[in-house]
Short mmCIF file of C-alpha atoms in Angstrom, two decimals:
data_model
loop_
_atom_site.label_atom_id
_atom_site.label_comp_id
_atom_site.label_asym_id
_atom_site.label_seq_id
_atom_site.Cartn_x
_atom_site.Cartn_y
_atom_site.Cartn_z
CA MET A 19 -32.97 -65.64 36.86
CA SER A 20 -30.26 -68.25 37.39
CA ALA A 21 -30.71 -71.37 39.53
CA GLU A 22 -27.86 -70.20 41.77
CA LEU A 23 -29.64 -66.93 42.60
CA GLN A 24 -32.96 -68.71 43.08
CA ALA A 25 -31.27 -71.00 45.60
CA LEU A 26 -30.18 -67.87 47.45
CA GLY A 27 -33.81 -66.79 47.70
CA LEU A 28 -34.07 -64.26 44.86
CA ASP A 29 -37.73 -63.49 44.06
CA ALA A 30 -39.15 -62.15 40.80
CA PRO A 31 -39.91 -58.55 41.93
CA THR A 32 -36.39 -58.09 43.32
CA ALA A 33 -34.85 -59.66 40.21
CA ASP A 34 -36.86 -57.29 37.99
CA HIS A 35 -35.78 -54.28 40.08
CA LEU A 36 -32.10 -55.18 39.83
CA ALA A 37 -32.36 -55.94 36.10
CA ALA A 38 -33.92 -52.51 35.44
CA LEU A 39 -30.95 -50.62 36.91
CA PRO A 40 -28.78 -48.88 34.28
CA GLY A 41 -25.31 -50.13 33.46
CA GLU A 42 -23.60 -53.48 33.41
CA LEU A 43 -24.41 -54.57 36.94
CA VAL A 44 -24.32 -58.01 38.53
CA PRO A 45 -26.90 -59.07 41.16
CA GLY A 46 -25.82 -60.67 44.42
CA ARG A 47 -26.82 -61.18 48.03
CA VAL A 48 -24.90 -59.77 50.99
CA VAL A 49 -23.41 -62.55 53.11
CA ARG A 50 -21.74 -60.35 55.73
CA VAL A 51 -20.55 -56.81 56.33
CA ASP A 52 -17.18 -55.74 57.79
CA LYS A 53 -16.46 -52.02 58.28
CA GLY A 54 -17.55 -50.69 54.91
CA LEU A 55 -16.87 -53.90 53.00
CA SER A 56 -19.53 -56.39 51.96
CA THR A 57 -19.02 -60.03 51.12
CA VAL A 58 -21.55 -60.69 48.36
CA LEU A 59 -22.54 -64.04 46.90
CA THR A 60 -23.22 -63.96 43.15
CA GLU A 61 -24.04 -66.77 40.73
CA ASP A 62 -20.31 -67.06 40.03
CA GLY A 63 -19.27 -67.18 43.69
CA PRO A 64 -18.40 -64.78 46.52
CA VAL A 65 -16.77 -61.38 46.00
CA ARG A 66 -15.65 -58.53 48.28
CA ALA A 67 -17.13 -55.15 47.44
CA THR A 68 -16.78 -51.61 48.72
CA TRP A 69 -19.68 -49.13 48.75
CA SER A 70 -20.13 -46.67 45.93
CA GLY A 71 -20.59 -42.94 46.39
CA ALA A 72 -24.33 -43.29 45.77
CA VAL A 73 -24.65 -45.90 48.52
CA LEU A 74 -22.56 -43.82 50.92
CA ALA A 75 -24.80 -40.81 50.23
CA ALA A 76 -27.89 -42.89 50.96
CA ILE A 77 -26.34 -44.06 54.23
CA ALA A 78 -25.55 -40.47 55.22
CA ALA A 79 -29.21 -39.56 54.72
CA ASP A 80 -30.50 -42.68 56.45
CA PRO A 81 -28.20 -45.08 58.37
CA GLN A 82 -30.77 -47.84 57.93
CA ALA A 83 -29.83 -47.83 54.23
CA THR A 84 -26.47 -49.39 55.15
CA PRO A 85 -26.12 -52.71 53.28
CA CYS A 86 -26.73 -55.56 55.71
CA THR A 87 -26.78 -59.33 55.70
CA GLY A 88 -29.59 -60.59 53.48
CA ASP A 89 -29.75 -57.53 51.22
CA TRP A 90 -29.90 -57.93 47.45
CA VAL A 91 -27.47 -55.56 45.74
CA ALA A 92 -26.20 -54.58 42.30
CA LEU A 93 -22.43 -54.81 41.76
CA ARG A 94 -20.13 -53.04 39.31
CA SER A 95 -16.68 -54.29 38.29
CA TRP A 96 -13.97 -51.73 37.48
CA PRO A 97 -10.83 -51.99 35.29
CA ASP A 98 -8.59 -51.82 38.37
CA ASP A 99 -10.31 -54.98 39.74
CA ARG A 100 -12.37 -53.04 42.25
CA ILE A 101 -15.95 -54.14 42.83
CA THR A 102 -18.51 -51.73 44.25
CA VAL A 103 -22.03 -52.02 45.57
CA GLU A 104 -23.94 -49.56 43.37
CA ALA A 105 -27.46 -50.03 44.72
CA VAL A 106 -29.46 -51.90 47.35
CA ALA A 107 -32.80 -53.37 46.30
CA PRO A 108 -35.92 -52.54 48.36
CA ARG A 109 -36.26 -54.90 51.31
CA ARG A 110 -39.26 -57.24 51.48
CA THR A 111 -38.80 -57.62 55.23
CA ALA A 112 -36.32 -56.28 57.76
CA ILE A 113 -35.52 -57.13 61.37
CA LEU A 114 -35.05 -53.79 63.07
CA ARG A 115 -33.96 -53.15 66.64
CA ALA A 116 -33.09 -50.02 68.57
CA GLU A 117 -29.40 -49.16 68.36
CA VAL A 118 -27.35 -50.25 71.37
CA GLY A 119 -25.91 -46.76 71.91
CA GLY A 120 -29.31 -45.29 72.73
CA SER A 121 -29.86 -43.54 69.40
CA SER A 122 -33.42 -43.03 68.20
CA ARG A 123 -32.44 -44.63 64.90
CA GLY A 124 -32.87 -48.34 64.35
CA GLN A 125 -30.33 -50.95 63.34
CA VAL A 126 -31.25 -53.47 60.64
CA LEU A 127 -30.13 -56.92 61.79
CA ALA A 128 -31.12 -58.84 58.64
CA ALA A 129 -33.10 -58.22 55.47
CA ASN A 130 -35.35 -60.17 53.11
CA VAL A 131 -36.13 -62.85 55.67
CA ASP A 132 -39.07 -65.25 55.29
CA VAL A 133 -38.94 -66.79 58.77
CA VAL A 134 -37.63 -65.34 62.03
CA ALA A 135 -36.78 -68.17 64.40
CA VAL A 136 -36.58 -67.09 68.02
CA VAL A 137 -34.11 -69.68 69.31
CA VAL A 138 -34.41 -70.48 73.01
CA GLY A 139 -32.55 -73.13 74.98
CA LEU A 140 -34.67 -75.36 77.21
CA HIS A 141 -31.76 -75.41 79.67
CA PRO A 142 -31.63 -73.25 81.69
CA GLU A 143 -35.38 -72.60 81.98
CA PRO A 144 -36.60 -70.15 79.29
CA ASN A 145 -37.46 -66.57 80.18
CA ILE A 146 -41.01 -66.09 78.85
CA GLY A 147 -40.85 -62.29 79.00
CA ARG A 148 -37.71 -62.29 76.86
CA ILE A 149 -39.41 -64.57 74.33
CA GLU A 150 -42.31 -62.11 74.09
CA ARG A 151 -39.84 -59.29 73.44
CA PHE A 152 -38.14 -61.24 70.64
CA LEU A 153 -41.52 -62.14 69.14
CA ALA A 154 -42.60 -58.49 69.05
CA LEU A 155 -39.45 -57.75 67.06
CA ALA A 156 -40.08 -60.75 64.81
CA TRP A 157 -43.69 -59.80 64.07
CA GLU A 158 -42.67 -56.22 63.31
CA SER A 159 -40.20 -57.45 60.67
CA GLY A 160 -42.97 -58.64 58.36
CA ALA A 161 -41.62 -62.19 58.32
CA ARG A 162 -43.16 -65.31 59.86
CA PRO A 163 -42.23 -65.72 63.55
CA VAL A 164 -41.44 -69.16 64.96
CA VAL A 165 -40.10 -70.19 68.36
CA VAL A 166 -37.49 -72.97 68.24
CA LEU A 167 -36.79 -74.58 71.61
CA THR A 168 -33.38 -76.26 71.54
CA LYS A 169 -31.50 -78.65 73.86
CA ALA A 170 -34.50 -80.96 74.31
CA ASP A 171 -32.05 -83.73 75.25
CA LEU A 172 -31.11 -81.86 78.46
CA VAL A 173 -34.58 -81.72 80.02
CA GLY A 174 -37.33 -84.18 80.77
CA ASP A 175 -40.31 -81.83 80.41
CA ALA A 176 -39.70 -80.28 76.99
CA ASP A 177 -43.32 -80.69 75.85
CA SER A 178 -44.64 -79.12 79.03
CA VAL A 179 -42.35 -76.10 78.64
CA ALA A 180 -43.36 -75.84 74.97
CA GLU A 181 -47.01 -75.60 76.04
CA ASP A 182 -46.18 -72.71 78.38
CA VAL A 183 -44.25 -70.96 75.62
CA ALA A 184 -47.08 -71.50 73.13
CA THR A 185 -49.47 -69.76 75.54
CA ALA A 186 -47.21 -66.70 75.45
CA ALA A 187 -46.71 -66.93 71.68
CA PRO A 188 -50.18 -66.93 70.06
CA GLY A 189 -49.98 -67.12 66.28
CA ALA A 190 -46.44 -68.46 66.24
CA ASP A 191 -45.49 -72.12 65.87
CA VAL A 192 -43.41 -73.55 68.72
CA LEU A 193 -40.97 -76.31 67.73
CA VAL A 194 -38.89 -78.51 70.04
CA CYS A 195 -35.59 -79.92 68.83
CA SER A 196 -32.16 -81.18 69.80
CA ALA A 197 -29.06 -80.61 67.70
CA THR A 198 -27.41 -83.47 69.59
CA THR A 199 -29.98 -86.23 69.02
CA GLY A 200 -31.64 -84.86 65.88
CA GLU A 201 -35.06 -84.75 67.52
CA GLY A 202 -37.36 -82.27 65.78
CA LEU A 203 -34.79 -81.14 63.20
CA GLU A 204 -36.93 -82.14 60.21
CA ALA A 205 -39.69 -79.82 61.40
CA VAL A 206 -37.13 -77.00 61.58
CA ARG A 207 -35.76 -77.89 58.14
CA SER A 208 -39.27 -77.69 56.68
CA LEU A 209 -39.26 -73.96 57.48
CA LEU A 210 -36.67 -73.58 54.70
CA ASP A 211 -38.74 -75.25 51.96
CA GLY A 212 -38.86 -73.33 48.70
CA ASN A 213 -35.43 -71.73 49.18
CA ALA A 214 -36.72 -69.70 52.12
CA THR A 215 -34.49 -67.53 54.27
CA MET A 216 -34.59 -68.01 58.04
CA ALA A 217 -32.93 -65.65 60.51
CA LEU A 218 -31.99 -66.93 63.96
CA LEU A 219 -32.48 -64.59 66.93
CA GLY A 220 -31.65 -65.39 70.52
CA THR A 221 -29.35 -64.81 73.43
CA SER A 222 -25.84 -66.21 73.72
CA GLY A 223 -25.92 -69.89 74.63
CA ALA A 224 -29.35 -70.50 73.08
CA GLY A 225 -27.89 -73.03 70.66
CA LYS A 226 -28.08 -71.08 67.40
CA SER A 227 -24.66 -72.18 66.12
CA SER A 228 -25.32 -75.81 67.05
CA LEU A 229 -28.64 -75.61 65.22
CA VAL A 230 -26.99 -74.24 62.07
CA ASN A 231 -24.40 -77.03 62.16
CA ALA A 232 -27.11 -79.64 62.59
CA LEU A 233 -29.14 -78.25 59.69
CA ALA A 234 -26.05 -78.11 57.47
CA GLY A 235 -24.85 -81.57 58.44
CA VAL A 236 -21.30 -80.24 58.90
CA GLU A 237 -19.46 -78.10 61.46
CA LEU A 238 -19.73 -74.65 59.90
CA LEU A 239 -19.75 -72.56 63.07
CA ASP A 240 -17.81 -72.74 66.31
CA VAL A 241 -19.76 -73.88 69.35
CA GLN A 242 -18.87 -73.04 72.97
CA ALA A 243 -20.19 -74.53 76.17
CA ILE A 244 -22.55 -72.52 78.33
CA ARG A 245 -21.04 -70.85 81.40
CA GLU A 246 -21.59 -72.13 84.92
CA ASP A 247 -23.86 -69.19 85.73
CA GLY A 248 -26.22 -70.22 82.93
CA LYS A 249 -25.22 -67.39 80.60
CA GLY A 250 -23.95 -68.12 77.13
CA ARG A 251 -20.69 -67.10 75.56
CA HIS A 252 -20.73 -65.13 72.32
CA THR A 253 -19.82 -67.61 69.57
CA SER A 254 -21.12 -65.75 66.50
CA VAL A 255 -19.60 -62.27 66.42
CA ARG A 256 -21.28 -61.00 63.26
CA ARG A 257 -24.38 -61.59 61.16
CA GLU A 258 -23.66 -64.11 58.43
CA LEU A 259 -25.70 -65.68 55.65
CA ILE A 260 -25.24 -69.43 55.14
CA LEU A 261 -26.50 -71.42 52.14
CA LEU A 262 -27.47 -74.89 53.35
CA PRO A 263 -26.63 -78.03 51.33
CA ARG A 264 -30.24 -79.27 51.37
CA GLY A 265 -31.65 -75.93 50.27
CA GLY A 266 -32.64 -72.74 52.02
CA VAL A 267 -30.66 -69.95 53.61
CA VAL A 268 -29.96 -69.29 57.28
CA ILE A 269 -28.80 -65.97 58.73
CA ASP A 270 -27.00 -66.50 62.01
CA THR A 271 -26.77 -63.53 64.37
CA PRO A 272 -24.65 -62.84 67.45
CA GLY A 273 -26.25 -63.49 70.82
CA LEU A 274 -28.37 -60.49 71.79
CA ARG A 275 -28.21 -59.71 75.50
CA GLY A 276 -30.02 -56.41 75.03
CA LEU A 277 -32.85 -56.06 72.53
CA GLY A 278 -34.54 -52.69 72.32
CA LEU A 279 -37.75 -52.28 70.36
CA GLN A 280 -37.90 -49.66 67.62
CA GLU A 281 -41.42 -48.25 67.09
CA ALA A 282 -42.87 -51.77 67.31
CA GLY A 283 -46.57 -50.88 67.39
CA GLU A 284 -47.80 -53.50 64.92
CA GLY A 285 -45.32 -56.06 66.20
CA LEU A 286 -46.57 -55.65 69.78
CA ALA A 287 -50.19 -55.98 68.71
CA ALA A 288 -49.31 -59.19 66.85
CA ALA A 289 -47.27 -60.57 69.78
CA PHE A 290 -50.04 -59.75 72.26
CA PRO A 291 -53.28 -60.25 70.28
CA ASP A 292 -55.16 -61.28 73.40
CA VAL A 293 -54.28 -58.08 75.26
CA ALA A 294 -54.82 -55.94 72.16
CA ALA A 295 -58.31 -57.43 71.73
CA LEU A 296 -59.14 -56.64 75.35
CA ALA A 297 -57.81 -53.08 75.03
CA ALA A 298 -60.11 -52.53 72.05
CA GLN A 299 -63.10 -53.29 74.31
CA CYS A 300 -62.31 -50.60 76.90
CA ARG A 301 -64.91 -47.89 77.46
CA PHE A 302 -62.46 -45.07 76.67
CA LYS A 303 -60.25 -45.01 73.58
CA ASP A 304 -57.40 -43.41 75.55
CA CYS A 305 -57.63 -45.91 78.40
CA ALA A 306 -54.31 -46.40 80.17
CA HIS A 307 -55.46 -49.80 81.48
CA VAL A 308 -54.62 -48.97 85.08
CA THR A 309 -57.53 -47.54 87.09
CA GLU A 310 -59.97 -46.28 84.44
CA PRO A 311 -63.63 -47.40 84.73
CA GLY A 312 -64.78 -49.82 82.09
CA CYS A 313 -61.27 -51.13 81.41
CA ALA A 314 -61.59 -54.56 79.81
CA VAL A 315 -57.91 -55.32 80.50
CA GLN A 316 -58.28 -54.75 84.25
CA GLU A 317 -61.49 -56.79 84.29
CA ALA A 318 -59.66 -59.69 82.62
CA LEU A 319 -56.93 -59.44 85.25
CA GLU A 320 -59.44 -59.55 88.09
CA GLU A 321 -61.22 -62.54 86.55
CA GLY A 322 -57.96 -64.40 85.93
CA ALA A 323 -58.51 -64.47 82.16
CA LEU A 324 -55.26 -62.53 81.72
CA SER A 325 -52.15 -63.33 83.77
CA VAL A 326 -50.43 -60.57 85.72
CA ARG A 327 -47.07 -61.64 84.26
CA ARG A 328 -48.28 -61.25 80.66
CA TYR A 329 -49.99 -57.93 81.42
CA GLU A 330 -46.83 -56.51 83.01
CA SER A 331 -44.73 -57.70 80.08
CA TRP A 332 -47.13 -55.99 77.65
CA VAL A 333 -47.12 -52.75 79.65
CA LYS A 334 -43.32 -52.68 79.77
CA LEU A 335 -42.95 -53.21 76.02
CA GLN A 336 -45.74 -50.72 75.24
CA ARG A 337 -43.98 -48.02 77.23
CA GLU A 338 -40.64 -48.78 75.61
CA ALA A 339 -42.09 -48.69 72.09
CA ALA A 340 -43.99 -45.46 72.82
CA TYR A 341 -40.79 -43.85 74.14
CA MET A 342 -38.84 -44.84 71.04
CA THR A 343 -41.65 -43.54 68.81
CA ARG A 344 -41.56 -40.16 70.55
CA ARG A 345 -37.78 -39.97 70.19
CA ALA A 346 -37.95 -40.88 66.51
CA ASP A 347 -40.71 -38.29 65.91
CA ASN A 348 -38.63 -35.60 67.63
CA ARG A 349 -35.59 -36.53 65.55
CA ARG A 350 -37.60 -36.36 62.32
CA GLN A 351 -39.00 -32.95 63.28
CA LEU A 352 -35.51 -31.63 64.00
CA GLU A 353 -34.20 -33.02 60.71
CA ALA A 354 -37.13 -31.49 58.80
CA ARG A 355 -36.53 -28.10 60.44
CA LYS A 356 -32.82 -28.28 59.68
CA ALA A 357 -33.55 -29.07 56.02
CA TRP A 358 -36.04 -26.17 55.86
CA ILE A 359 -33.49 -23.73 57.32
CA GLN A 360 -30.82 -24.92 54.88
CA ALA A 361 -33.22 -24.52 51.93
CA LYS A 362 -34.20 -21.05 53.17
CA ASP A 363 -30.55 -19.98 53.48
CA TYR A 364 -29.83 -21.34 49.99
CA ARG A 365 -32.71 -19.39 48.46
CA ARG A 366 -31.60 -16.22 50.25
CA ASP A 367 -27.99 -16.58 49.12
CA SER A 368 -29.00 -17.33 45.53
CA GLU A 369 -31.32 -14.33 45.15
CA PRO A 370 -29.81 -11.46 43.10
CA ARG A 371 -28.70 -8.57 45.26
CA PRO A 372 -29.79 -5.02 44.34
#
């Protein structure tokens, strides 16, 4: 394994998988994707690659197999100077959200991430419910979730706000920083130790691009001022992998105004461990946590041990995740039935006729 690929975050199991593939293939990591083309960084530099027939077939069977930013792939060079992505290595982790169009399939935002940084601007005041939603997605990815509060130079109570956020983010570190003054940046940089990959998630105007520039020490990404109504403008328009000069990899993502969960059962339990622990104590296993007798969640609400705001946020996300699970189950059943009918028709047509 070359030093260049190690710097990009290549681990031994993925390297072994790519090396075992037949043919003269070159490993690389997807930097960005543009309409069927992937920009891939190899040990010899970046290349542009189209998708092979095998990859296109995999995508047709499962859209989540589409190469995305952070994927490790195997490349083939052709005599006519074409380069194709021949295979995508299994993903260690993947940030998956529900597709914007309402499909029951999920969209992979980034792959092979070690840290998911939920980036939230301290100005205007953070939306705690939105942070919980992002954290559920981050936990579900299999990576380490962290909340990074930016724009500390614009407020006078950053530490107080961080305490409130930490209460809503059990199990996740909460860091405060300023890309303008440099406050807290070393703590954020430490998340990239060991050539780690960190994906940035957040709404437009959260300060993701400014944070990337501060970590890189140079102006790599455009930065736009926040609008007068407090909403951010979309600066990043695509997911892009950036190798930082001091080591580590950052994946910047466009601002997400809508973030639907995709079957985030484990992620929700990890984002709400306090509520999950209470739910496990209910008298009935199928407790809906509304009016049932012996409901530990309702008892905690009455005693003030659980805030109404956090309970309502949990209920909303639980319902959303359950809905998406039902839709995905229905889709899988329909696909299985379609495949069974096709196989039955094939067997019938292939049988010898008397």
